[in-house]
Amino acid sequence: MAYLELTDIEKYYDDFHALKNINLAIEKEEFVVFVGPSGCGKTTLLRSISGLESISSGRIQLDGKDITFAHPSKRNVAMVFQNYALFPHLNVFDNIAFGLKLQPLSRDEVKKRVDRAARLLHLEQLLARKPKQLSGGQRQRVAIGRAIVKEPKLFLFDEPLSNLDAKLRVRMRVELLNLHYETRNTAVYVTHDQVEAMTMADRIVILNEGRIEQVGSPLELYEKPRNQFVAGFIGSPQMNMLPLTVESQKPAQLRCRSSAFGAITLPCEVDRPLEGKTVTLGVRPEHVHLSAAPSTVALPGVVNIIENLGSETFVHVELGENAMLVAKSKPGSAPDRNHRTQAGLEVEHLYLFGEDHESIPITPAPVAAVPSKSSRN
């Protein structure tokens, strides 16, 4: 049995179906991240685990114990909120120790736990300060310390870094990961930031409209998305998506047409008939070359926007009306704006999605080089 097990979870708010058939198993010491757009149900699911929200049906088990109907105080979980929730009149020591006052612990044991948390979070020199004397990152560490001293079976983080600036968020991500490596606690972390999810998680749970779309390691979700939503959500910049109509299907060849840039031939095998159907071609920016290289499908276009980010450059290529392709380029090698180019799509890294938005398995044609078949005719 998994350490945390969610079975057939449903949640309704009157007529609104917030959580739909949630089934998930989390192992001990895992760091699992719930990610998805606003309103997808990730915070509702986290609050349901904590007991702050009741579920409409289903079962929640933690370490072999059914906690579905247990009061939040009886679940042995600790939750860290987005807004810190510190007491302004208490110093750091008393804020961290506050949750221990309801437990039958000696003064020495309380001090021992607070000192350990302060050491882990680098707060030893700040224990006498009030929250107003702390930076945003220090306040968040105090909130995390308040959770640590409870020694819970499960940590729950509800977008704890969203109120911090970009530089501090990066630093706090590293600190949270170091803390997890040191304590080896089981943690569930909610964020809307897919970069945060990719850098922190052992496994990611992608939610959308109250459903789990896919569960897997960051690399698995990046390389093997189950559907178009996952493919578009994971990755920054996101995967390029090009709508196509399949005109003909032959062995190792799909002849397609785009309303924006005309005909394109995809040298690949698929496991189903697609002729006459609408599909979406996906390719990530790092698999788009600004030249017709071997083993690529070339699309003519015009350079529209160039994003220089220092260590990398992203080039936006206009293929036609309402059709744009983003290519990752080496710094200093990007062509000038309005330059006509050939965007080469790596055949080995193409994705195909059907009319139901599910991924279609494709096998690239076994050829060394693929000539351009694209035209505007």
mmCIF file of C-alpha atoms in Angstrom:
data_model
loop_
_atom_site.group_PDB
_atom_site.id
_atom_site.type_symbol
_atom_site.label_atom_id
_atom_site.label_comp_id
_atom_site.label_asym_id
_atom_site.label_seq_id
_atom_site.Cartn_x
_atom_site.Cartn_y
_atom_site.Cartn_z
ATOM 1 C CA MET A 1 0.000 0.000 0.000
ATOM 2 C CA ALA A 2 1.179 3.506 -0.836
ATOM 3 C CA TYR A 3 2.009 5.968 1.950
ATOM 4 C CA LEU A 4 -0.722 8.405 0.830
ATOM 5 C CA GLU A 5 -3.555 6.924 -1.188
ATOM 6 C CA LEU A 6 -6.460 8.823 -2.749
ATOM 7 C CA THR A 7 -9.249 6.626 -4.074
ATOM 8 C CA ASP A 8 -12.207 7.727 -6.225
ATOM 9 C CA ILE A 9 -12.198 11.280 -4.838
ATOM 10 C CA GLU A 10 -15.136 13.469 -5.883
ATOM 11 C CA LYS A 11 -15.860 16.999 -4.718
ATOM 12 C CA TYR A 12 -18.928 19.124 -5.474
ATOM 13 C CA TYR A 13 -19.707 22.721 -4.571
ATOM 14 C CA ASP A 14 -23.471 22.673 -5.147
ATOM 15 C CA ASP A 15 -23.669 22.043 -8.927
ATOM 16 C CA PHE A 16 -19.969 22.652 -9.588
ATOM 17 C CA HIS A 17 -17.918 19.469 -9.968
ATOM 18 C CA ALA A 18 -14.517 20.502 -8.563
ATOM 19 C CA LEU A 19 -12.748 17.116 -8.335
ATOM 20 C CA LYS A 20 -13.546 14.250 -10.701
ATOM 21 C CA ASN A 21 -12.561 10.637 -10.031
ATOM 22 C CA ILE A 22 -9.177 11.393 -8.459
ATOM 23 C CA ASN A 23 -7.038 8.287 -7.921
ATOM 24 C CA LEU A 24 -3.450 8.767 -6.801
ATOM 25 C CA ALA A 25 -0.805 6.865 -4.823
ATOM 26 C CA ILE A 26 2.174 8.676 -3.257
ATOM 27 C CA GLU A 27 5.098 6.777 -1.763
ATOM 28 C CA LYS A 28 6.940 7.616 1.444
ATOM 29 C CA GLU A 29 9.613 10.335 1.118
ATOM 30 C CA GLU A 30 8.335 11.432 -2.298
ATOM 31 C CA PHE A 31 8.145 15.101 -3.247
ATOM 32 C CA VAL A 32 5.044 15.300 -5.436
ATOM 33 C CA VAL A 33 3.902 18.507 -7.132
ATOM 34 C CA PHE A 34 0.318 19.281 -8.176
ATOM 35 C CA VAL A 35 0.371 21.679 -11.113
ATOM 36 C CA GLY A 36 -2.207 23.112 -13.462
ATOM 37 C CA PRO A 37 -3.922 26.347 -14.519
ATOM 38 C CA SER A 38 -5.994 28.465 -12.140
ATOM 39 C CA GLY A 39 -9.234 26.744 -11.167
ATOM 40 C CA CYS A 40 -8.048 23.243 -12.089
ATOM 41 C CA GLY A 41 -8.676 21.835 -8.585
ATOM 42 C CA LYS A 42 -5.124 21.528 -7.265
ATOM 43 C CA THR A 43 -5.655 23.607 -4.108
ATOM 44 C CA THR A 44 -9.046 21.980 -3.488
ATOM 45 C CA LEU A 45 -7.358 18.576 -3.639
ATOM 46 C CA LEU A 46 -4.612 19.704 -1.250
ATOM 47 C CA ARG A 47 -7.144 21.113 1.214
ATOM 48 C CA SER A 48 -9.128 17.873 0.975
ATOM 49 C CA ILE A 49 -6.032 15.926 2.009
ATOM 50 C CA SER A 50 -5.487 18.290 4.945
ATOM 51 C CA GLY A 51 -9.115 18.085 6.063
ATOM 52 C CA LEU A 52 -9.808 21.782 5.523
ATOM 53 C CA GLU A 53 -12.256 20.686 2.804
ATOM 54 C CA SER A 54 -14.534 17.667 3.050
ATOM 55 C CA ILE A 55 -14.852 15.431 0.009
ATOM 56 C CA SER A 56 -18.199 14.410 -1.474
ATOM 57 C CA SER A 57 -17.149 10.788 -1.934
ATOM 58 C CA GLY A 58 -14.035 8.636 -1.985
ATOM 59 C CA ARG A 59 -11.363 7.644 0.513
ATOM 60 C CA ILE A 60 -8.104 9.150 1.807
ATOM 61 C CA GLN A 61 -5.527 6.939 3.543
ATOM 62 C CA LEU A 62 -2.261 8.065 5.141
ATOM 63 C CA ASP A 63 0.320 5.540 6.326
ATOM 64 C CA GLY A 64 -2.290 2.774 6.340
ATOM 65 C CA LYS A 65 -4.860 4.787 8.306
ATOM 66 C CA ASP A 66 -8.182 5.958 6.876
ATOM 67 C CA ILE A 67 -8.338 9.728 7.495
ATOM 68 C CA THR A 68 -11.273 10.497 5.187
ATOM 69 C CA PHE A 69 -13.453 11.834 7.994
ATOM 70 C CA ALA A 70 -10.724 12.716 10.509
ATOM 71 C CA HIS A 71 -10.548 16.259 11.894
ATOM 72 C CA PRO A 72 -7.609 18.264 10.462
ATOM 73 C CA SER A 73 -5.906 18.261 13.862
ATOM 74 C CA LYS A 74 -6.017 14.455 13.943
ATOM 75 C CA ARG A 75 -4.499 13.815 10.510
ATOM 76 C CA ASN A 76 -0.867 14.462 11.471
ATOM 77 C CA VAL A 77 -0.250 16.696 8.470
ATOM 78 C CA ALA A 78 1.255 20.189 8.376
ATOM 79 C CA MET A 79 0.270 22.803 5.817
ATOM 80 C CA VAL A 80 2.298 25.806 4.663
ATOM 81 C CA PHE A 81 0.164 28.547 3.133
ATOM 82 C CA GLN A 82 0.797 31.174 0.493
ATOM 83 C CA ASN A 83 0.277 34.095 2.895
ATOM 84 C CA TYR A 84 2.640 32.926 5.709
ATOM 85 C CA ALA A 85 -0.057 33.409 8.418
ATOM 86 C CA LEU A 86 2.440 34.592 11.058
ATOM 87 C CA PHE A 87 1.408 36.264 14.312
ATOM 88 C CA PRO A 88 2.736 39.853 14.179
ATOM 89 C CA HIS A 89 2.966 40.220 17.973
ATOM 90 C CA LEU A 90 5.090 37.070 18.436
ATOM 91 C CA ASN A 91 8.786 36.728 17.722
ATOM 92 C CA VAL A 92 10.193 34.078 15.387
ATOM 93 C CA PHE A 93 10.767 31.545 18.176
ATOM 94 C CA ASP A 94 7.196 31.814 19.456
ATOM 95 C CA ASN A 95 5.738 31.754 15.938
ATOM 96 C CA ILE A 96 7.553 28.510 15.193
ATOM 97 C CA ALA A 97 6.642 27.029 18.575
ATOM 98 C CA PHE A 98 2.995 28.110 18.481
ATOM 99 C CA GLY A 99 1.622 24.846 17.101
ATOM 100 C CA LEU A 100 3.371 22.852 19.824
ATOM 101 C CA LYS A 101 1.483 24.521 22.658
ATOM 102 C CA LEU A 102 -1.424 22.122 22.217
ATOM 103 C CA GLN A 103 0.864 19.109 22.474
ATOM 104 C CA PRO A 104 1.992 17.556 25.765
ATOM 105 C CA LEU A 105 5.632 18.519 25.334
ATOM 106 C CA SER A 106 8.137 19.757 27.888
ATOM 107 C CA ARG A 107 9.693 23.189 27.535
ATOM 108 C CA ASP A 108 13.030 21.552 26.742
ATOM 109 C CA GLU A 109 11.482 19.447 23.958
ATOM 110 C CA VAL A 110 9.817 22.521 22.447
ATOM 111 C CA LYS A 111 13.127 24.401 22.482
ATOM 112 C CA LYS A 112 14.908 21.401 20.981
ATOM 113 C CA ARG A 113 12.454 21.211 18.076
ATOM 114 C CA VAL A 114 12.487 24.954 17.426
ATOM 115 C CA ASP A 115 16.290 25.092 17.525
ATOM 116 C CA ARG A 116 16.503 22.199 15.053
ATOM 117 C CA ALA A 117 14.055 23.873 12.655
ATOM 118 C CA ALA A 118 15.900 27.188 12.977
ATOM 119 C CA ARG A 119 19.183 25.456 12.170
ATOM 120 C CA LEU A 120 17.727 23.706 9.107
ATOM 121 C CA LEU A 121 16.226 26.972 7.850
ATOM 122 C CA HIS A 122 19.130 29.280 8.796
ATOM 123 C CA LEU A 123 17.016 31.251 11.256
ATOM 124 C CA GLU A 124 19.232 30.920 14.351
ATOM 125 C CA GLN A 125 20.127 34.632 14.405
ATOM 126 C CA LEU A 126 16.524 35.755 13.862
ATOM 127 C CA LEU A 127 14.646 33.979 16.664
ATOM 128 C CA ALA A 128 14.096 37.168 18.683
ATOM 129 C CA ARG A 129 12.790 39.249 15.775
ATOM 130 C CA LYS A 130 9.161 40.056 14.968
ATOM 131 C CA PRO A 131 7.709 39.261 11.500
ATOM 132 C CA LYS A 132 7.757 42.943 10.452
ATOM 133 C CA GLN A 133 11.559 42.877 10.819
ATOM 134 C CA LEU A 134 11.924 39.997 8.340
ATOM 135 C CA SER A 135 12.174 39.809 4.570
ATOM 136 C CA GLY A 136 9.613 37.878 2.526
ATOM 137 C CA GLY A 137 11.913 34.889 2.219
ATOM 138 C CA GLN A 138 12.626 34.873 5.960
ATOM 139 C CA ARG A 139 8.909 34.997 6.765
ATOM 140 C CA GLN A 140 8.299 32.027 4.493
ATOM 141 C CA ARG A 141 11.071 30.095 6.240
ATOM 142 C CA VAL A 142 9.397 30.817 9.579
ATOM 143 C CA ALA A 143 6.115 29.443 8.215
ATOM 144 C CA ILE A 144 7.936 26.314 7.056
ATOM 145 C CA GLY A 145 9.634 26.023 10.442
ATOM 146 C CA ARG A 146 6.239 26.041 12.147
ATOM 147 C CA ALA A 147 5.345 22.997 10.044
ATOM 148 C CA ILE A 148 8.658 21.204 10.660
ATOM 149 C CA VAL A 149 8.435 21.294 14.461
ATOM 150 C CA LYS A 150 5.155 19.368 14.382
ATOM 151 C CA GLU A 151 7.074 16.403 12.908
ATOM 152 C CA PRO A 152 4.084 15.480 10.722
ATOM 153 C CA LYS A 153 3.676 12.433 8.534
ATOM 154 C CA LEU A 154 2.960 14.657 5.552
ATOM 155 C CA PHE A 155 3.880 18.198 4.485
ATOM 156 C CA LEU A 156 1.421 20.148 2.334
ATOM 157 C CA PHE A 157 2.578 23.310 0.534
ATOM 158 C CA ASP A 158 -0.019 25.612 -1.050
ATOM 159 C CA GLU A 159 1.849 27.861 -3.522
ATOM 160 C CA PRO A 160 4.283 28.966 -0.779
ATOM 161 C CA LEU A 161 6.572 30.961 -3.094
ATOM 162 C CA SER A 162 4.026 32.848 -5.194
ATOM 163 C CA ASN A 163 4.331 36.072 -3.158
ATOM 164 C CA LEU A 164 8.118 36.259 -3.586
ATOM 165 C CA ASP A 165 10.007 38.032 -6.362
ATOM 166 C CA ALA A 166 11.567 35.964 -9.160
ATOM 167 C CA LYS A 167 15.123 35.878 -7.780
ATOM 168 C CA LEU A 168 13.970 34.953 -4.280
ATOM 169 C CA ARG A 169 11.675 32.230 -5.648
ATOM 170 C CA VAL A 170 14.651 30.542 -7.295
ATOM 171 C CA ARG A 171 16.654 30.671 -4.059
ATOM 172 C CA MET A 172 13.759 29.379 -1.970
ATOM 173 C CA ARG A 173 13.214 26.489 -4.403
ATOM 174 C CA VAL A 174 16.780 25.388 -3.743
ATOM 175 C CA GLU A 175 16.330 25.771 0.019
ATOM 176 C CA LEU A 176 13.119 23.719 -0.003
ATOM 177 C CA LEU A 177 14.806 20.951 -1.976
ATOM 178 C CA ASN A 178 17.788 20.925 0.395
ATOM 179 C CA LEU A 179 15.363 20.745 3.309
ATOM 180 C CA HIS A 180 13.600 17.785 1.701
ATOM 181 C CA TYR A 181 16.903 15.994 1.115
ATOM 182 C CA GLU A 182 17.877 16.494 4.762
ATOM 183 C CA THR A 183 14.568 15.548 6.387
ATOM 184 C CA ARG A 184 13.288 13.002 3.804
ATOM 185 C CA ASN A 185 9.704 13.909 4.629
ATOM 186 C CA THR A 186 6.822 13.125 2.304
ATOM 187 C CA ALA A 187 5.578 16.318 0.684
ATOM 188 C CA VAL A 188 2.789 17.447 -1.625
ATOM 189 C CA TYR A 189 3.369 20.842 -3.209
ATOM 190 C CA VAL A 190 0.887 22.948 -5.199
ATOM 191 C CA THR A 191 1.946 25.480 -7.818
ATOM 192 C CA HIS A 192 0.677 27.004 -11.062
ATOM 193 C CA ASP A 193 4.275 27.445 -12.247
ATOM 194 C CA GLN A 194 5.333 24.504 -14.424
ATOM 195 C CA VAL A 195 9.019 25.535 -14.182
ATOM 196 C CA GLU A 196 8.755 25.278 -10.398
ATOM 197 C CA ALA A 197 7.152 21.853 -10.777
ATOM 198 C CA MET A 198 9.811 20.593 -13.201
ATOM 199 C CA THR A 199 12.723 21.667 -11.005
ATOM 200 C CA MET A 200 11.386 20.390 -7.670
ATOM 201 C CA ALA A 201 9.293 17.269 -8.173
ATOM 202 C CA ASP A 202 10.066 13.583 -7.971
ATOM 203 C CA ARG A 203 6.724 13.209 -9.733
ATOM 204 C CA ILE A 204 4.298 15.743 -11.157
ATOM 205 C CA VAL A 205 0.504 15.462 -11.122
ATOM 206 C CA ILE A 206 -1.021 17.604 -13.870
ATOM 207 C CA LEU A 207 -4.617 18.636 -13.206
ATOM 208 C CA ASN A 208 -7.099 20.267 -15.547
ATOM 209 C CA GLU A 209 -10.780 21.002 -14.918
ATOM 210 C CA GLY A 210 -10.810 18.809 -11.815
ATOM 211 C CA ARG A 211 -9.243 15.756 -13.476
ATOM 212 C CA ILE A 212 -5.773 14.249 -13.394
ATOM 213 C CA GLU A 213 -4.394 14.499 -16.923
ATOM 214 C CA GLN A 214 -1.121 12.662 -16.303
ATOM 215 C CA VAL A 215 1.237 11.601 -13.513
ATOM 216 C CA GLY A 216 4.951 11.041 -14.026
ATOM 217 C CA SER A 217 8.495 12.261 -13.558
ATOM 218 C CA PRO A 218 9.335 15.681 -15.014
ATOM 219 C CA LEU A 219 11.291 14.069 -17.861
ATOM 220 C CA GLU A 220 8.517 11.571 -18.603
ATOM 221 C CA LEU A 221 5.908 14.317 -18.898
ATOM 222 C CA TYR A 222 8.221 16.420 -21.032
ATOM 223 C CA GLU A 223 9.155 13.644 -23.454
ATOM 224 C CA LYS A 224 5.996 11.514 -23.433
ATOM 225 C CA PRO A 225 2.950 13.745 -22.903
ATOM 226 C CA ARG A 226 -0.298 11.792 -22.919
ATOM 227 C CA ASN A 227 -2.286 14.517 -24.627
ATOM 228 C CA GLN A 228 -2.141 17.971 -26.148
ATOM 229 C CA PHE A 229 -2.907 19.748 -22.874
ATOM 230 C CA VAL A 230 0.074 18.165 -21.090
ATOM 231 C CA ALA A 231 2.350 18.772 -24.079
ATOM 232 C CA GLY A 232 1.411 22.444 -24.175
ATOM 233 C CA PHE A 233 1.515 22.989 -20.427
ATOM 234 C CA ILE A 234 4.925 21.442 -19.733
ATOM 235 C CA GLY A 235 7.899 23.239 -21.237
ATOM 236 C CA SER A 236 8.973 26.874 -21.473
ATOM 237 C CA PRO A 237 8.511 28.169 -24.097
ATOM 238 C CA GLN A 238 5.667 25.781 -24.672
ATOM 239 C CA MET A 239 5.538 23.242 -27.480
ATOM 240 C CA ASN A 240 4.773 24.607 -30.945
ATOM 241 C CA MET A 241 1.344 23.434 -32.149
ATOM 242 C CA LEU A 242 0.409 23.461 -35.850
ATOM 243 C CA PRO A 243 -3.144 22.410 -36.900
ATOM 244 C CA LEU A 244 -3.151 20.253 -40.046
ATOM 245 C CA THR A 245 -5.585 18.309 -42.206
ATOM 246 C CA VAL A 246 -4.396 14.895 -43.424
ATOM 247 C CA GLU A 247 -4.963 14.763 -47.204
ATOM 248 C CA SER A 248 -3.453 11.347 -47.889
ATOM 249 C CA GLN A 249 -1.809 8.546 -45.950
ATOM 250 C CA LYS A 250 0.798 6.215 -47.420
ATOM 251 C CA PRO A 251 3.418 3.914 -45.866
ATOM 252 C CA ALA A 252 5.899 6.106 -43.968
ATOM 253 C CA GLN A 253 4.216 9.256 -45.247
ATOM 254 C CA LEU A 254 1.445 11.609 -44.165
ATOM 255 C CA ARG A 255 0.570 14.284 -46.696
ATOM 256 C CA CYS A 256 -1.027 17.169 -44.803
ATOM 257 C CA ARG A 257 -2.173 20.714 -45.428
ATOM 258 C CA SER A 258 -2.217 23.847 -43.303
ATOM 259 C CA SER A 259 -4.518 26.764 -43.995
ATOM 260 C CA ALA A 260 -1.599 29.031 -43.043
ATOM 261 C CA PHE A 261 1.392 27.667 -44.959
ATOM 262 C CA GLY A 262 0.146 25.037 -47.406
ATOM 263 C CA ALA A 263 1.251 21.431 -47.908
ATOM 264 C CA ILE A 264 3.656 19.488 -45.706
ATOM 265 C CA THR A 265 4.710 15.846 -45.861
ATOM 266 C CA LEU A 266 5.498 14.093 -42.583
ATOM 267 C CA PRO A 267 7.776 11.057 -43.004
ATOM 268 C CA CYS A 268 6.323 8.827 -40.312
ATOM 269 C CA GLU A 269 4.197 5.772 -39.593
ATOM 270 C CA VAL A 270 1.046 5.963 -37.459
ATOM 271 C CA ASP A 271 -1.042 3.174 -35.959
ATOM 272 C CA ARG A 272 -4.445 4.298 -37.290
ATOM 273 C CA PRO A 273 -6.155 5.722 -40.394
ATOM 274 C CA LEU A 274 -6.024 9.529 -40.409
ATOM 275 C CA GLU A 275 -6.911 10.481 -43.972
ATOM 276 C CA GLY A 276 -9.419 13.335 -44.005
ATOM 277 C CA LYS A 277 -8.989 14.027 -40.306
ATOM 278 C CA THR A 278 -7.683 17.060 -38.450
ATOM 279 C CA VAL A 279 -4.509 16.574 -36.425
ATOM 280 C CA THR A 280 -2.137 18.852 -34.524
ATOM 281 C CA LEU A 281 1.598 18.648 -35.152
ATOM 282 C CA GLY A 282 3.747 19.394 -32.102
ATOM 283 C CA VAL A 283 7.460 20.168 -31.855
ATOM 284 C CA ARG A 284 9.457 21.783 -29.061
ATOM 285 C CA PRO A 285 11.564 24.909 -29.741
ATOM 286 C CA GLU A 286 14.864 23.085 -29.131
ATOM 287 C CA HIS A 287 13.993 20.704 -31.977
ATOM 288 C CA VAL A 288 13.481 23.469 -34.542
ATOM 289 C CA HIS A 289 16.513 24.547 -36.604
ATOM 290 C CA LEU A 290 16.748 27.787 -38.549
ATOM 291 C CA SER A 291 17.919 25.880 -41.613
ATOM 292 C CA ALA A 292 16.835 22.844 -43.624
ATOM 293 C CA ALA A 293 19.154 20.397 -41.857
ATOM 294 C CA PRO A 294 19.289 16.633 -42.535
ATOM 295 C CA SER A 295 16.466 14.600 -40.970
ATOM 296 C CA THR A 296 14.208 17.634 -40.728
ATOM 297 C CA VAL A 297 10.999 18.756 -42.377
ATOM 298 C CA ALA A 298 11.509 22.310 -43.615
ATOM 299 C CA LEU A 299 8.932 25.087 -43.477
ATOM 300 C CA PRO A 300 9.594 28.477 -45.106
ATOM 301 C CA GLY A 301 8.978 31.490 -42.912
ATOM 302 C CA VAL A 302 9.994 34.995 -41.897
ATOM 303 C CA VAL A 303 11.734 35.924 -38.641
ATOM 304 C CA ASN A 304 9.318 38.052 -36.628
ATOM 305 C CA ILE A 305 10.532 38.379 -33.022
ATOM 306 C CA ILE A 306 13.907 37.636 -31.402
ATOM 307 C CA GLU A 307 14.097 37.067 -27.634
ATOM 308 C CA ASN A 308 17.663 37.336 -26.316
ATOM 309 C CA LEU A 309 17.880 35.819 -22.831
ATOM 310 C CA GLY A 310 21.655 35.767 -22.414
ATOM 311 C CA SER A 311 22.377 32.036 -22.325
ATOM 312 C CA GLU A 312 19.817 31.269 -25.026
ATOM 313 C CA THR A 313 17.829 32.957 -27.755
ATOM 314 C CA PHE A 314 14.303 32.227 -28.963
ATOM 315 C CA VAL A 315 13.362 33.141 -32.508
ATOM 316 C CA HIS A 316 9.710 33.505 -33.534
ATOM 317 C CA VAL A 317 9.211 32.537 -37.174
ATOM 318 C CA GLU A 318 5.998 33.545 -38.955
ATOM 319 C CA LEU A 319 4.857 30.719 -41.244
ATOM 320 C CA GLY A 320 1.694 32.372 -42.484
ATOM 321 C CA GLU A 321 -1.501 33.932 -41.205
ATOM 322 C CA ASN A 322 -1.951 33.080 -37.498
ATOM 323 C CA ALA A 323 0.843 30.468 -37.657
ATOM 324 C CA MET A 324 3.991 31.050 -35.611
ATOM 325 C CA LEU A 325 6.878 28.736 -34.778
ATOM 326 C CA VAL A 326 9.382 29.311 -31.955
ATOM 327 C CA ALA A 327 12.937 28.022 -32.430
ATOM 328 C CA LYS A 328 15.701 27.859 -29.834
ATOM 329 C CA SER A 329 18.949 29.331 -31.142
ATOM 330 C CA LYS A 330 22.477 29.812 -29.845
ATOM 331 C CA PRO A 331 23.227 33.335 -28.571
ATOM 332 C CA GLY A 332 24.527 35.548 -31.353
ATOM 333 C CA SER A 333 23.507 33.169 -34.136
ATOM 334 C CA ALA A 334 19.922 34.301 -34.678
ATOM 335 C CA PRO A 335 19.087 35.889 -38.048
ATOM 336 C CA ASP A 336 17.838 39.460 -38.287
ATOM 337 C CA ARG A 337 14.186 40.371 -38.042
ATOM 338 C CA ASN A 338 12.264 40.033 -41.347
ATOM 339 C CA HIS A 339 14.890 37.567 -42.614
ATOM 340 C CA ARG A 340 13.461 34.755 -44.738
ATOM 341 C CA THR A 341 14.454 31.364 -43.364
ATOM 342 C CA GLN A 342 13.756 27.653 -43.468
ATOM 343 C CA ALA A 343 12.534 26.283 -40.133
ATOM 344 C CA GLY A 344 13.691 22.668 -39.930
ATOM 345 C CA LEU A 345 11.581 20.399 -37.690
ATOM 346 C CA GLU A 346 13.478 17.359 -36.352
ATOM 347 C CA VAL A 347 11.623 14.269 -37.557
ATOM 348 C CA GLU A 348 12.759 12.254 -34.514
ATOM 349 C CA HIS A 349 11.061 14.707 -32.152
ATOM 350 C CA LEU A 350 7.673 15.330 -33.728
ATOM 351 C CA TYR A 351 4.409 14.786 -31.842
ATOM 352 C CA LEU A 352 0.968 14.211 -33.293
ATOM 353 C CA PHE A 353 -2.372 14.766 -31.561
ATOM 354 C CA GLY A 354 -5.764 13.639 -32.834
ATOM 355 C CA GLU A 355 -9.157 15.316 -32.941
ATOM 356 C CA ASP A 356 -9.715 14.102 -29.359
ATOM 357 C CA HIS A 357 -6.433 15.875 -28.378
ATOM 358 C CA GLU A 358 -4.895 12.552 -27.300
ATOM 359 C CA SER A 359 -1.357 11.679 -28.373
ATOM 360 C CA ILE A 360 -1.010 9.537 -31.516
ATOM 361 C CA PRO A 361 2.044 7.231 -31.452
ATOM 362 C CA ILE A 362 4.247 7.921 -34.470
ATOM 363 C CA THR A 363 7.363 6.201 -35.802
ATOM 364 C CA PRO A 364 9.733 8.381 -37.858
ATOM 365 C CA ALA A 365 10.577 7.067 -41.312
ATOM 366 C CA PRO A 366 13.962 5.274 -41.322
ATOM 367 C CA VAL A 367 15.752 7.731 -43.588
ATOM 368 C CA ALA A 368 18.991 9.658 -43.145
ATOM 369 C CA ALA A 369 17.638 12.907 -44.503
ATOM 370 C CA VAL A 370 14.193 14.261 -45.276
ATOM 371 C CA PRO A 371 13.869 16.796 -48.112
ATOM 372 C CA SER A 372 11.499 19.698 -47.706
ATOM 373 C CA LYS A 373 7.986 18.932 -48.955
ATOM 374 C CA SER A 374 6.364 22.125 -47.764
ATOM 375 C CA SER A 375 4.852 24.594 -50.187
ATOM 376 C CA ARG A 376 2.235 27.323 -50.319
ATOM 377 C CA ASN A 377 0.526 25.859 -53.392
#
